[in-house]
Amino acid sequence: MVIKIMLALYIAMEAEAQGILDALDAQLLPQQPIIGTYYQAGDILIATSGKDLATGVDCVGTEPAGIVANDLIVHHGVTQLFNAGTCGAHSSLEAQIAEAFLVSPTIFSHDHRIPLPRFEEFGMGAHPMPEVVPPLAKKLGLRTAILSSGNSLDHTERDLEIFLANGARIKDMEGSALAWVCRQHDIPLTCLKVVTDIFDLPHPAAEQFNANLAQAAESVTAVTLRTLQEWGLFDN
Ligand code: SAH
């Protein structure tokens, strides 16, 4: 029996997704969900987090990511998820702005603290990433890093303590939610993160993020397309 792989990309922000949508000539799906915006390019589904009704901004963060990932798997037959987006890097990683990382071996949460037996472990995540990620990173000439997610662009002292104790070096707002949903469904997740800011510098992450988003988005597009090429899903 041949099992068809159905790949979806999840990209939280429209600005991060636009280059990929253009390059793949993706079309808006005629039927749209309430949460998320869905596009199709050949056999590939591309989902962004969509716009929040109340504020009009992209629905960054864990809730939309989890809802959309579950919908893609349950209602659209997705069997493999690829997340591409931006991240903050800890200064000890000595990353360049716009450097791309594949996430391996794990994704944690640093703001999901539940100090009760077993719940602590649940909140922390520690979701394992597929073993094929390091060889893929090698092929693409990228470094790997442990990712930790939280629902804030900034961080508290306690967030940072947990982040470092878990060996994380890059920080985003969606990875742990996608990883949790994929783990529940036993679906592989590949996570590509491009650095917009060095988040532990005195200069606020938000200002660095805005200054570097365009450059990082170009790198998100380029590396996503190279990955799709590697998987035989895009040729140019
Ligand atoms: N200030 C931005 C808000 C974007 S939120 C704006 O005006 O548009 C940041 C997004 O980039 C999230 O999707 C998150 O996953 C990622 N990100 C980049 N740097 C981050 C950091 N230092 N901490 C957490 N998430 C970060």
GROMACS .gro file of N, CA, C and O in nm, residues 10 35 59-69 151 173 177:
model
   64
   10TYR      N    1   0.303   2.563   0.811
   10TYR     CA    2   0.239   2.660   0.900
   10TYR      C    3   0.334   2.777   0.919
   10TYR      O    4   0.448   2.759   0.962
   35ILE      N    5  -1.049   3.035   1.201
   35ILE     CA    6  -0.916   3.063   1.257
   35ILE      C    7  -0.811   3.010   1.161
   35ILE      O    8  -0.809   2.891   1.129
   59CYS      N    9  -0.248   3.637   1.406
   59CYS     CA   10  -0.274   3.562   1.530
   59CYS      C   11  -0.151   3.483   1.571
   59CYS      O   12  -0.150   3.359   1.564
   60VAL      N   13  -0.045   3.553   1.611
   60VAL     CA   14   0.076   3.483   1.655
   60VAL      C   15   0.048   3.416   1.789
   60VAL      O   16  -0.047   3.451   1.858
   61GLY      N   17   0.131   3.320   1.825
   61GLY     CA   18   0.117   3.255   1.955
   61GLY      C   19   0.064   3.114   1.945
   61GLY      O   20   0.035   3.063   1.836
   62THR      N   21   0.051   3.053   2.062
   62THR     CA   22   0.026   2.909   2.066
   62THR      C   23  -0.117   2.869   2.032
   62THR      O   24  -0.137   2.766   1.967
   63GLU      N   25  -0.217   2.947   2.076
   63GLU     CA   26  -0.355   2.899   2.056
   63GLU      C   27  -0.391   2.883   1.909
   63GLU      O   28  -0.436   2.775   1.868
   64PRO      N   29  -0.372   2.989   1.825
   64PRO     CA   30  -0.404   2.969   1.683
   64PRO      C   31  -0.320   2.858   1.620
   64PRO      O   32  -0.373   2.780   1.538
   65ALA      N   33  -0.194   2.848   1.658
   65ALA     CA   34  -0.106   2.744   1.600
   65ALA      C   35  -0.162   2.606   1.630
   65ALA      O   36  -0.169   2.519   1.542
   66GLY      N   37  -0.205   2.585   1.755
   66GLY     CA   38  -0.258   2.455   1.795
   66GLY      C   39  -0.388   2.423   1.725
   66GLY      O   40  -0.410   2.311   1.678
   67ILE      N   41  -0.475   2.524   1.716
   67ILE     CA   42  -0.606   2.504   1.653
   67ILE      C   43  -0.589   2.471   1.505
   67ILE      O   44  -0.650   2.377   1.452
   68VAL      N   45  -0.505   2.548   1.437
   68VAL     CA   46  -0.485   2.528   1.293
   68VAL      C   47  -0.418   2.392   1.267
   68VAL      O   48  -0.461   2.318   1.178
   69ALA      N   49  -0.316   2.359   1.346
   69ALA     CA   50  -0.246   2.231   1.325
   69ALA      C   51  -0.344   2.115   1.339
   69ALA      O   52  -0.346   2.022   1.257
  151ASN      N   53   0.421   3.251   2.513
  151ASN     CA   54   0.326   3.341   2.449
  151ASN      C   55   0.363   3.488   2.461
  151ASN      O   56   0.278   3.575   2.437
  173MET      N   57   0.700   3.167   1.943
  173MET     CA   58   0.569   3.171   2.009
  173MET      C   59   0.472   3.065   1.954
  173MET      O   60   0.353   3.070   1.986
  177ALA      N   61   0.335   2.452   2.055
  177ALA     CA   62   0.194   2.416   2.030
  177ALA      C   63   0.185   2.322   1.910
  177ALA      O   64   0.113   2.221   1.914
   0.00000   0.00000   0.00000
